Coordinates of C-alpha atoms in Angstrom, one line a residue:
Chain A
M20 CA -16.8 -18.4 37.6
N21 CA -15.1 -21.1 39.7
S22 CA -13.0 -22.2 36.8
I23 CA -11.6 -18.7 36.3
V24 CA -10.5 -18.7 40.0
N25 CA -9.0 -22.1 39.4
F26 CA -7.2 -20.8 36.3
I27 CA -5.7 -17.8 38.2
D28 CA -4.8 -20.1 41.1
A29 CA -3.0 -22.5 38.7
L30 CA -1.2 -19.5 37.1
G31 CA 0.4 -18.8 40.5
Q32 CA 1.4 -22.4 41.0
Y33 CA 2.6 -23.8 37.7
N34 CA 5.6 -22.5 35.8
F35 CA 4.4 -24.1 32.5
L36 CA 1.2 -22.1 32.7
Q37 CA 3.0 -18.8 33.3
T38 CA 5.2 -19.6 30.3
A39 CA 2.2 -20.3 28.3
L40 CA 0.5 -17.0 29.3
I41 CA 3.5 -14.9 28.5
T42 CA 4.0 -16.7 25.2
S43 CA 0.3 -16.1 24.3
I44 CA 0.5 -12.4 25.1
L45 CA 3.7 -11.9 23.1
V46 CA 2.3 -13.8 20.1
G47 CA -0.9 -11.9 20.4
I48 CA 1.0 -8.6 20.2
M49 CA 3.2 -9.6 17.2
S50 CA 0.4 -11.2 15.1
G51 CA -1.9 -8.3 15.8
L52 CA 0.7 -5.7 14.6
V53 CA 2.0 -7.6 11.6
G54 CA -1.5 -8.9 10.7
S55 CA -2.8 -5.3 10.3
F56 CA -0.3 -4.6 7.5
I57 CA -1.0 -8.0 6.0
I58 CA -4.7 -7.3 5.5
L59 CA -4.2 -3.7 4.4
R60 CA -1.7 -4.8 1.7
G61 CA -4.2 -7.4 0.5
M62 CA -1.8 -10.1 1.5
S63 CA -4.0 -12.4 3.6
L64 CA -3.4 -15.3 1.2
M65 CA 0.3 -14.6 1.3
G66 CA 0.2 -14.7 5.1
D67 CA -1.5 -18.1 4.9
A68 CA 1.0 -19.3 2.3
I69 CA 4.1 -18.2 4.3
S70 CA 2.8 -19.8 7.5
H71 CA 2.2 -23.1 5.8
A72 CA 5.5 -22.9 3.8
V73 CA 7.6 -22.9 7.0
L74 CA 6.7 -26.5 7.8
P75 CA 9.6 -28.2 5.9
G76 CA 11.9 -25.7 7.6
V77 CA 10.6 -26.8 11.0
A78 CA 11.3 -30.5 9.9
V79 CA 14.8 -29.8 8.6
A80 CA 15.6 -27.8 11.8
Y81 CA 14.5 -30.8 13.9
M82 CA 16.6 -33.2 11.8
L83 CA 19.7 -31.0 12.0
G84 CA 19.1 -30.0 15.6
V85 CA 19.3 -26.3 14.9
N86 CA 16.9 -23.5 16.1
L87 CA 13.4 -23.8 14.5
L88 CA 13.6 -20.0 13.7
I89 CA 16.5 -20.5 11.3
G90 CA 14.9 -23.4 9.4
A91 CA 11.5 -21.8 9.3
S92 CA 12.9 -18.4 8.2
V93 CA 14.9 -19.9 5.3
F94 CA 11.9 -21.8 4.0
G95 CA 9.6 -18.8 4.5
I96 CA 11.8 -16.5 2.5
V97 CA 12.4 -19.1 -0.2
A98 CA 8.7 -19.5 -0.6
A99 CA 8.1 -15.7 -0.8
L100 CA 10.8 -15.4 -3.4
L101 CA 9.5 -18.4 -5.4
I102 CA 6.0 -17.0 -5.4
G103 CA 7.3 -13.7 -6.7
F104 CA 9.4 -15.6 -9.3
V105 CA 6.5 -17.8 -10.6
S106 CA 4.1 -14.9 -10.9
T107 CA 6.5 -12.6 -12.7
H108 CA 7.9 -15.2 -15.0
S109 CA 4.6 -16.7 -16.2
K110 CA 1.1 -15.4 -17.1
L111 CA -0.3 -17.0 -14.0
K112 CA -2.0 -14.7 -11.5
N113 CA -0.4 -14.1 -8.1
D114 CA -2.9 -16.1 -6.1
T115 CA -2.4 -19.1 -8.3
A116 CA 1.4 -18.9 -7.8
I117 CA 0.8 -18.6 -4.1
G118 CA -1.5 -21.7 -4.1
I119 CA 1.0 -23.8 -6.0
V120 CA 4.0 -22.9 -3.9
F121 CA 2.5 -23.1 -0.5
S122 CA 0.7 -26.4 -1.0
S123 CA 3.9 -27.9 -2.4
F124 CA 6.0 -26.7 0.6
F125 CA 3.3 -27.9 3.0
A126 CA 3.2 -31.3 1.5
L127 CA 7.0 -31.6 1.6
G128 CA 7.0 -30.5 5.2
F129 CA 4.4 -33.0 6.1
I130 CA 6.5 -35.9 4.7
L131 CA 9.7 -34.6 6.2
I132 CA 8.1 -34.2 9.7
S133 CA 6.7 -37.7 9.7
M134 CA 10.1 -39.0 8.7
A135 CA 11.8 -37.0 11.5
E136 CA 9.5 -37.2 14.5
S137 CA 6.6 -39.0 16.1
T138 CA 3.0 -38.1 15.2
T139 CA 2.2 -36.3 18.5
N140 CA 4.8 -33.7 17.6
L141 CA 3.2 -33.2 14.2
H142 CA -0.1 -32.7 15.9
H143 CA 1.3 -30.0 18.1
I144 CA 3.0 -28.2 15.1
L145 CA -0.3 -28.3 13.2
F146 CA -2.6 -27.2 16.0
G147 CA -0.4 -25.7 18.6
N148 CA 0.2 -26.7 22.2
V149 CA 0.9 -23.6 24.2
L150 CA 0.9 -25.6 27.5
A151 CA 4.1 -27.4 26.4
V152 CA 6.2 -24.3 25.6
S153 CA 9.7 -24.6 27.2
D154 CA 11.7 -21.9 28.9
S155 CA 14.2 -21.7 26.0
D156 CA 11.3 -21.3 23.6
L157 CA 10.0 -18.5 25.7
I158 CA 13.4 -16.6 25.5
T159 CA 13.3 -17.0 21.7
T160 CA 9.7 -15.6 21.6
V161 CA 10.7 -12.6 23.7
I162 CA 13.6 -11.8 21.4
V163 CA 11.4 -12.3 18.3
G164 CA 8.7 -10.2 19.8
A165 CA 11.1 -7.4 20.5
L166 CA 12.4 -7.5 16.9
V167 CA 8.9 -7.5 15.5
V168 CA 7.7 -4.5 17.5
L169 CA 11.0 -2.7 16.7
F170 CA 10.5 -3.3 13.0
V171 CA 6.9 -1.9 13.1
V172 CA 7.9 1.1 15.2
V173 CA 11.0 2.0 13.2
F174 CA 9.5 1.6 9.8
F175 CA 6.0 2.7 10.7
K176 CA 5.8 5.6 8.2
E177 CA 7.3 3.5 5.4
L178 CA 4.9 0.6 6.1
L179 CA 2.0 3.1 6.2
I180 CA 2.8 4.8 2.9
S181 CA 3.8 1.7 1.0
S182 CA 0.7 0.0 2.1
F183 CA -1.6 2.9 1.2
D184 CA 0.1 4.3 -1.9
E185 CA 3.0 2.2 -3.3
T186 CA 3.4 4.2 -6.5
F187 CA 3.9 7.4 -4.5
A188 CA 6.3 5.7 -2.2
R189 CA 8.4 4.5 -5.1
S190 CA 8.2 7.9 -6.8
Y191 CA 10.0 9.5 -3.8
G192 CA 12.6 6.8 -3.8
L193 CA 11.4 4.3 -1.1
K194 CA 12.8 0.8 -1.8
T195 CA 9.4 -0.9 -1.5
Q196 CA 10.7 -4.3 -2.6
W197 CA 13.1 -4.3 0.3
L198 CA 10.3 -3.4 2.6
H199 CA 8.2 -6.2 1.2
Y200 CA 10.8 -8.8 1.8
G201 CA 11.5 -7.3 5.2
L202 CA 7.9 -7.8 6.0
M203 CA 8.1 -11.4 4.7
I204 CA 11.0 -12.1 7.1
V205 CA 9.0 -10.6 10.0
L206 CA 6.0 -12.7 8.9
T207 CA 8.0 -15.9 9.1
L208 CA 9.3 -14.9 12.6
V209 CA 5.8 -14.3 13.8
T210 CA 4.7 -17.6 12.2
V211 CA 7.4 -19.6 14.1
S212 CA 6.3 -17.9 17.4
A213 CA 2.6 -18.4 16.7
L214 CA 3.2 -22.0 15.8
Q215 CA 3.5 -22.7 19.5
T216 CA 0.2 -21.2 20.4
V217 CA -2.1 -21.8 17.5
G218 CA -0.2 -24.1 15.2
I219 CA 0.6 -23.7 11.6
I220 CA -2.8 -24.3 10.2
L221 CA -4.5 -21.6 12.2
I222 CA -1.8 -18.9 12.1
V223 CA -3.5 -17.1 9.3
A224 CA -6.5 -16.6 11.6
M225 CA -4.3 -14.8 14.2
L226 CA -2.9 -12.6 11.5
I227 CA -6.1 -11.5 9.9
T228 CA -9.0 -11.9 12.3
P229 CA -8.0 -9.5 15.1
A230 CA -6.6 -7.0 12.4
A231 CA -9.9 -7.2 10.4
T232 CA -11.9 -6.7 13.6
A233 CA -9.8 -3.6 14.5
F234 CA -10.3 -2.3 11.0
L235 CA -14.0 -2.3 11.5
W236 CA -13.7 0.1 14.4
T237 CA -11.2 2.8 13.3
N238 CA -10.0 5.1 10.6
K239 CA -6.6 5.7 12.1
L240 CA -3.8 3.2 11.3
K241 CA -2.0 3.7 14.7
F242 CA -5.2 3.0 16.6
M243 CA -5.9 0.0 14.4
L244 CA -2.5 -1.5 15.2
V245 CA -3.0 -1.0 18.9
L246 CA -6.5 -2.3 18.9
S247 CA -5.6 -5.3 16.8
A248 CA -2.8 -6.2 19.2
I249 CA -5.1 -5.8 22.2
L250 CA -7.8 -8.0 20.7
S251 CA -5.3 -10.5 19.7
V252 CA -3.8 -10.6 23.3
I253 CA -7.3 -11.0 24.8
A254 CA -8.2 -13.8 22.4
S255 CA -4.9 -15.5 23.2
V256 CA -5.4 -15.3 27.0
V257 CA -9.1 -16.3 26.9
G258 CA -8.1 -19.1 24.5
L259 CA -5.4 -20.3 26.9
Y260 CA -8.0 -20.3 29.8
L261 CA -10.4 -22.4 27.7
S262 CA -7.6 -24.7 26.6
Y263 CA -6.5 -25.3 30.2
T264 CA -10.0 -25.6 31.7
F265 CA -11.7 -27.8 29.1
N266 CA -8.6 -29.5 27.8
W267 CA -9.2 -28.2 24.2
A268 CA -6.4 -27.7 21.8
S269 CA -5.0 -24.2 22.4
G270 CA -5.1 -23.2 18.7
P271 CA -8.8 -23.7 18.0
S272 CA -9.7 -22.2 21.4
I273 CA -7.7 -19.0 20.7
V274 CA -8.9 -18.7 17.1
L275 CA -12.6 -19.2 17.9
T276 CA -12.4 -16.5 20.6
A277 CA -11.0 -14.1 18.0
S278 CA -13.7 -15.1 15.6
I279 CA -16.4 -14.3 18.2
F280 CA -14.9 -10.8 18.6
F281 CA -15.0 -10.4 14.8
I282 CA -18.7 -11.5 14.6
I283 CA -19.7 -9.1 17.3
S284 CA -17.8 -6.2 15.5
F285 CA -19.2 -7.2 12.2
I286 CA -22.7 -6.7 13.5
I287 CA -22.4 -3.6 15.7
S288 CA -19.2 -1.7 14.7
P289 CA -20.1 2.0 14.0
K290 CA -17.8 2.2 10.9
Q291 CA -19.2 -0.5 8.7
G292 CA -21.2 -2.8 10.9
F293 CA -23.8 -4.9 9.2
L294 CA -26.5 -3.8 11.6
T295 CA -25.4 -0.2 12.0
S296 CA -25.2 0.5 8.3
R297 CA -28.8 -0.9 7.9
I298 CA -30.0 1.4 10.6
A299 CA -28.2 4.3 9.1
K300 CA -29.8 3.6 5.7
K301 CA -33.2 3.4 7.2
G302 CA -32.6 6.8 8.8
E303 CA -31.7 8.5 5.6
P304 CA -34.4 10.2 3.6
N305 CA -35.4 8.5 0.4
V306 CA -33.8 10.2 -2.6
Chain B
M27 CA 14.9 21.7 -16.7
F28 CA 13.5 18.2 -16.9
K29 CA 14.2 16.0 -19.9
I30 CA 13.6 12.4 -21.1
E31 CA 16.3 10.9 -23.3
N32 CA 15.9 7.8 -25.5
L33 CA 13.1 6.3 -23.6
S34 CA 11.9 2.9 -24.8
V35 CA 9.1 1.0 -23.1
G36 CA 7.3 -2.2 -24.2
Y37 CA 5.1 -4.9 -22.8
Q38 CA 5.5 -8.5 -23.9
N39 CA 4.7 -8.2 -27.7
T40 CA 4.0 -4.5 -28.1
Q41 CA 6.4 -1.6 -28.2
I42 CA 4.7 1.4 -26.7
L43 CA 7.5 4.0 -26.8
D44 CA 10.6 3.7 -29.0
N45 CA 13.6 5.9 -28.4
L46 CA 11.6 8.9 -27.3
S47 CA 13.3 12.1 -26.3
V48 CA 11.7 15.3 -25.1
E49 CA 12.4 18.3 -22.9
F50 CA 10.1 20.2 -20.4
P51 CA 10.9 23.9 -19.9
S52 CA 10.8 25.4 -16.4
G53 CA 8.5 28.2 -15.5
A54 CA 5.9 26.7 -17.7
I55 CA 2.9 24.3 -17.7
T56 CA 3.4 21.5 -20.3
G57 CA 0.4 19.5 -21.3
I58 CA 0.6 16.0 -22.7
I59 CA -2.3 14.9 -24.8
G60 CA -3.0 11.9 -27.1
P61 CA -5.6 9.3 -27.8
N62 CA -6.3 6.4 -25.4
G63 CA -3.3 4.0 -25.4
A64 CA -1.0 6.6 -26.8
G65 CA 1.5 6.0 -24.0
K66 CA 1.0 9.2 -22.0
S67 CA 1.1 7.6 -18.5
T68 CA 3.6 5.0 -19.8
M69 CA 6.0 7.8 -20.7
I70 CA 5.8 9.4 -17.3
K71 CA 6.0 6.1 -15.4
G72 CA 8.9 5.0 -17.6
A73 CA 10.7 8.3 -17.1
L74 CA 10.3 8.0 -13.3
G75 CA 11.4 4.4 -13.3
L76 CA 8.1 3.2 -11.9
I77 CA 7.7 0.7 -14.7
K78 CA 10.3 -1.4 -16.4
R79 CA 12.0 0.4 -19.4
Q80 CA 14.2 -1.1 -22.0
N81 CA 16.3 1.9 -22.5
G82 CA 16.5 5.6 -21.6
V83 CA 17.0 8.0 -18.7
A84 CA 15.2 11.0 -17.3
R85 CA 17.4 13.9 -16.2
V86 CA 16.9 16.8 -13.8
D87 CA 19.5 19.4 -14.8
Q88 CA 21.7 16.7 -16.4
R89 CA 21.6 14.5 -13.3
P90 CA 19.7 11.1 -13.6
I91 CA 16.5 11.2 -11.7
E92 CA 17.2 8.0 -9.8
S93 CA 19.6 9.8 -7.6
H94 CA 17.5 13.0 -7.3
R95 CA 14.0 11.8 -6.7
E96 CA 13.4 14.6 -4.2
Q97 CA 13.4 17.0 -7.2
V98 CA 10.1 15.5 -8.5
A99 CA 6.6 15.4 -7.1
Y100 CA 4.4 12.9 -8.8
V101 CA 0.6 13.0 -8.5
E102 CA -0.7 9.7 -9.8
Q103 CA -4.1 8.8 -11.1
R104 CA -6.6 8.6 -8.3
A105 CA -8.2 5.4 -9.5
N106 CA -5.3 3.2 -8.3
L107 CA -5.9 3.8 -4.6
D108 CA -7.6 1.8 -1.9
L109 CA -10.0 4.4 -0.5
T110 CA -11.0 2.3 2.5
F111 CA -7.5 2.6 3.9
P112 CA -7.4 3.8 7.5
I113 CA -5.8 7.2 6.8
N114 CA -7.2 10.7 7.1
V115 CA -6.6 13.8 4.9
F116 CA -4.0 15.3 7.1
D117 CA -1.8 12.2 7.2
V118 CA -2.0 11.8 3.4
V119 CA -0.7 15.4 3.0
L120 CA 1.9 14.9 5.7
S121 CA 3.3 11.9 3.7
G122 CA 4.6 14.5 1.3
S123 CA 7.4 15.1 3.8
Y124 CA 8.5 11.5 3.9
G125 CA 10.8 11.6 0.9
R126 CA 12.8 14.5 2.4
L127 CA 12.9 12.9 5.9
G128 CA 14.2 9.6 4.7
L129 CA 14.3 6.5 7.0
F130 CA 14.2 6.7 10.8
K131 CA 13.0 10.4 11.1
E132 CA 9.5 11.5 12.1
P133 CA 7.8 14.5 10.7
S134 CA 8.7 17.6 12.7
K135 CA 6.4 20.4 13.9
Q136 CA 7.4 22.4 10.9
D137 CA 6.4 19.5 8.6
K138 CA 3.0 19.3 10.2
Q139 CA 2.7 23.1 9.9
N140 CA 3.6 22.8 6.2
A141 CA 0.9 20.1 5.7
L142 CA -1.8 22.4 7.3
S143 CA -0.8 25.3 5.2
A144 CA -0.9 23.2 2.0
L145 CA -4.4 22.1 3.0
E146 CA -5.3 25.7 3.4
Q147 CA -4.0 26.6 0.0
V148 CA -6.3 24.0 -1.7
N149 CA -9.2 25.0 0.6
M150 CA -9.4 21.6 2.4
L151 CA -8.3 22.6 5.9
N152 CA -11.8 21.9 7.3
F153 CA -11.5 18.3 6.0
K154 CA -8.2 17.5 7.7
E155 CA -9.7 14.8 10.0
R156 CA -11.8 13.1 7.4
Q157 CA -11.1 9.6 6.2
I158 CA -10.2 9.8 2.5
G159 CA -13.1 7.6 1.5
D160 CA -15.5 10.3 2.6
L161 CA -14.2 12.8 0.0
S162 CA -15.5 13.5 -3.5
G163 CA -13.2 12.9 -6.5
G164 CA -12.4 16.6 -6.7
Q165 CA -11.7 17.0 -3.0
L166 CA -9.4 14.0 -3.1
Q167 CA -7.5 15.4 -6.0
R168 CA -7.0 18.6 -4.1
V169 CA -5.6 16.6 -1.2
F170 CA -3.0 15.0 -3.5
V171 CA -2.1 18.4 -4.9
A172 CA -1.6 19.6 -1.3
R173 CA 0.7 16.6 -0.8
A174 CA 2.7 17.8 -3.8
I175 CA 2.9 21.3 -2.3
V176 CA 4.4 19.7 0.9
Q177 CA 7.0 17.9 -1.3
A178 CA 8.2 21.3 -2.4
A179 CA 9.9 19.8 -5.5
P180 CA 10.9 22.0 -8.5
I181 CA 9.3 19.5 -10.9
V182 CA 5.7 18.5 -10.5
I183 CA 4.1 15.8 -12.7
L184 CA 0.3 15.2 -12.6
D185 CA -1.4 12.3 -14.3
E186 CA -4.9 13.2 -15.4
P187 CA -5.6 15.5 -12.5
F188 CA -8.8 16.9 -14.0
A189 CA -10.4 13.6 -14.9
G190 CA -13.9 13.2 -13.3
I191 CA -13.7 16.2 -10.9
D192 CA -15.9 19.2 -10.3
M193 CA -15.4 22.6 -11.8
K194 CA -14.5 24.2 -8.4
S195 CA -11.7 21.7 -7.7
E196 CA -10.5 22.0 -11.3
S197 CA -10.1 25.8 -11.0
E198 CA -8.5 25.6 -7.5
I199 CA -5.9 23.1 -8.8
M200 CA -5.3 25.2 -11.8
S201 CA -4.6 28.2 -9.7
I202 CA -2.0 26.2 -7.7
L203 CA -0.4 25.2 -11.0
K204 CA -0.2 28.8 -11.9
T205 CA 1.4 29.7 -8.6
W206 CA 4.0 27.0 -9.2
R207 CA 4.6 28.4 -12.7
A208 CA 5.2 31.8 -11.2
E209 CA 7.8 30.3 -8.9
G210 CA 9.6 28.9 -11.9
K211 CA 8.7 25.2 -11.4
T212 CA 8.4 22.7 -14.2
I213 CA 4.8 21.5 -14.4
I214 CA 3.8 18.5 -16.5
V215 CA 0.2 17.6 -16.9
V216 CA -1.1 14.4 -18.6
H217 CA -4.5 15.6 -19.9
H218 CA -7.4 13.4 -20.8
D219 CA -9.3 15.5 -23.3
L220 CA -8.8 18.4 -25.6
N221 CA -10.8 20.8 -23.5
K222 CA -9.1 24.0 -22.5
V223 CA -5.8 23.0 -24.0
T224 CA -5.0 26.5 -25.1
D225 CA -6.2 28.0 -21.8
Y226 CA -4.3 25.7 -19.5
F227 CA -1.0 25.0 -21.1
D228 CA 2.0 27.0 -22.3
H229 CA 3.7 24.1 -23.9
L230 CA 2.2 21.0 -25.4
I231 CA 3.3 17.5 -26.3
I232 CA 1.0 15.5 -28.6
L233 CA 1.7 11.9 -28.2
N234 CA 0.7 8.7 -30.1
R235 CA 3.2 5.9 -29.4
G236 CA 5.8 8.5 -30.0
I237 CA 6.0 12.3 -30.3
V238 CA 3.7 13.7 -32.9
A239 CA 4.6 17.3 -32.1
A240 CA 6.1 19.2 -29.1
G241 CA 6.6 22.9 -28.4
P242 CA 4.6 26.1 -27.6
V243 CA 0.9 25.5 -27.7
A244 CA 0.3 28.0 -30.5
E245 CA 2.7 26.2 -32.8
V246 CA 1.8 22.6 -31.8
Y247 CA -2.0 22.7 -31.4
T248 CA -3.0 22.6 -35.0
K249 CA -5.5 20.8 -37.2
D250 CA -2.7 18.9 -38.8
N251 CA -1.2 17.6 -35.6
V252 CA -4.5 16.8 -34.0
S253 CA -5.7 14.9 -37.1
K254 CA -2.4 13.0 -37.2
A255 CA -2.6 11.9 -33.5
F256 CA -6.3 11.4 -33.1
S257 CA -8.4 11.3 -36.3
A258 CA -9.1 13.5 -39.2
D259 CA -12.7 13.9 -38.1
L260 CA -11.7 15.3 -34.7
G261 CA -9.3 17.7 -36.4
N262 CA -12.1 18.9 -38.6
V263 CA -14.5 19.3 -35.6
L264 CA -12.0 21.2 -33.5
F265 CA -10.6 23.4 -36.1
T266 CA -13.4 24.6 -38.3
D267 CA -11.6 27.2 -40.3
D268 CA -8.4 26.7 -42.3
N269 CA -6.8 29.4 -40.2
D270 CA -7.0 27.2 -37.1
S271 CA -9.6 29.1 -35.0
K272 CA -10.4 26.8 -32.2
Q273 CA -13.7 25.6 -31.0
E274 CA -13.7 25.0 -27.2
G275 CA -15.8 22.6 -25.3
V276 CA -15.4 19.4 -27.3
S277 CA -14.1 16.4 -25.6
H278 CA -12.6 13.7 -27.7
E279 CA -13.7 10.8 -25.5

């Protein structure tokens, strides 16, 4: 209890902690929203791939001294296009194409980063260090967050229908390919923001764990999006507290908090909880 | 009037359809039958540009369909959907208004009213809050027909709407198709067996990697054509007499 008071006290005192808190909240909202569509479209592996594939972009941006977002977005999109290219121009299955492309990009990024920067920085990129977020990073995150929320709100009905029933969406003339690549761009933007809080390796957890948890509680997409964002924000803030108090890396702290929410929901959620469905089955008469 | 001109579709090493042309009259229900792998769904998807085609175009009153998609409502096979998706019956039906709305516009009160009235027409109003995974196959099919009602398109294409559904749903859907016919719409139904061909359809297309026969049912649904497209045995079973009297209730599956 004392440590929570300390944390709140420190929040009032230290600028870096306030920056960390706002960043965590924004990243939570973004990843919760985008992650919902990622899991509903069966693209969890794609989310993992894109988040790893931005690493060389981060390295190149460091080297050239340009904004991380630009480098990361370029490599994220190139990876998405390359995955599409490999799977349509060979008999390989999509997940194989994803595996090949993202591991290659990640390996390349790893080498580029170690050429460009010291190892401490690599550690932060891989596992996140939300306590070291600068004010200019925060401004970027605010802008990206606004863009991501705008994308989801403006294209909500298109995202809904193309995720649920792509054939129908195409039959009435929706350009689902454009939407797909739009979502990939948004995904890379979220990735770069989440890189600061949870790091590249664990970004996929922020995308899928809160969304999957929300999925277990509701049958309404709008409610799922909101719930996913809320869970993601809570996990981020609790993770930040744990990180500050126990000096744990922020990424694993946030991700483990989200995992605990998932485990609880998996057991007790009314929709498809492990426990609830067993009880429901017992209650049914034997047929 | 809906027509397909010079449609060719093939996958890697197999040519499925080669230079196929066919017309669908308005104010009529046209059935498409043919054995498994005949290219029935391929023809529809190729015409609508939902799969890659090598050649050909589908036209609505002379205009290519790509620029007039609002003219066609397409009810695909149910099997291809994720039934765990967090969406309820009402929202599925409401999505029938999305094509007309285009980007950046939300469904209006009128659109929502249309969705409710479509649900009423297929007798599914009581299910409007249900998650789609809770429905039976027949109920789900009625929901997709309700969505086509909301689309209010002059051409409606249904891919195997009666496959694996209950009698009640089948007859409710059939009565909607008849209403559409009375309104002068062009209705196209890919049909999975030979049951009720003469009851359901005004026109018939028999397909087997190309058109075997097309025209009014009475002219097209003959022992010769069925034997040619399916097998001589099936032709003999369905048409016992030489004068083509039909025996109903035999599925070819």
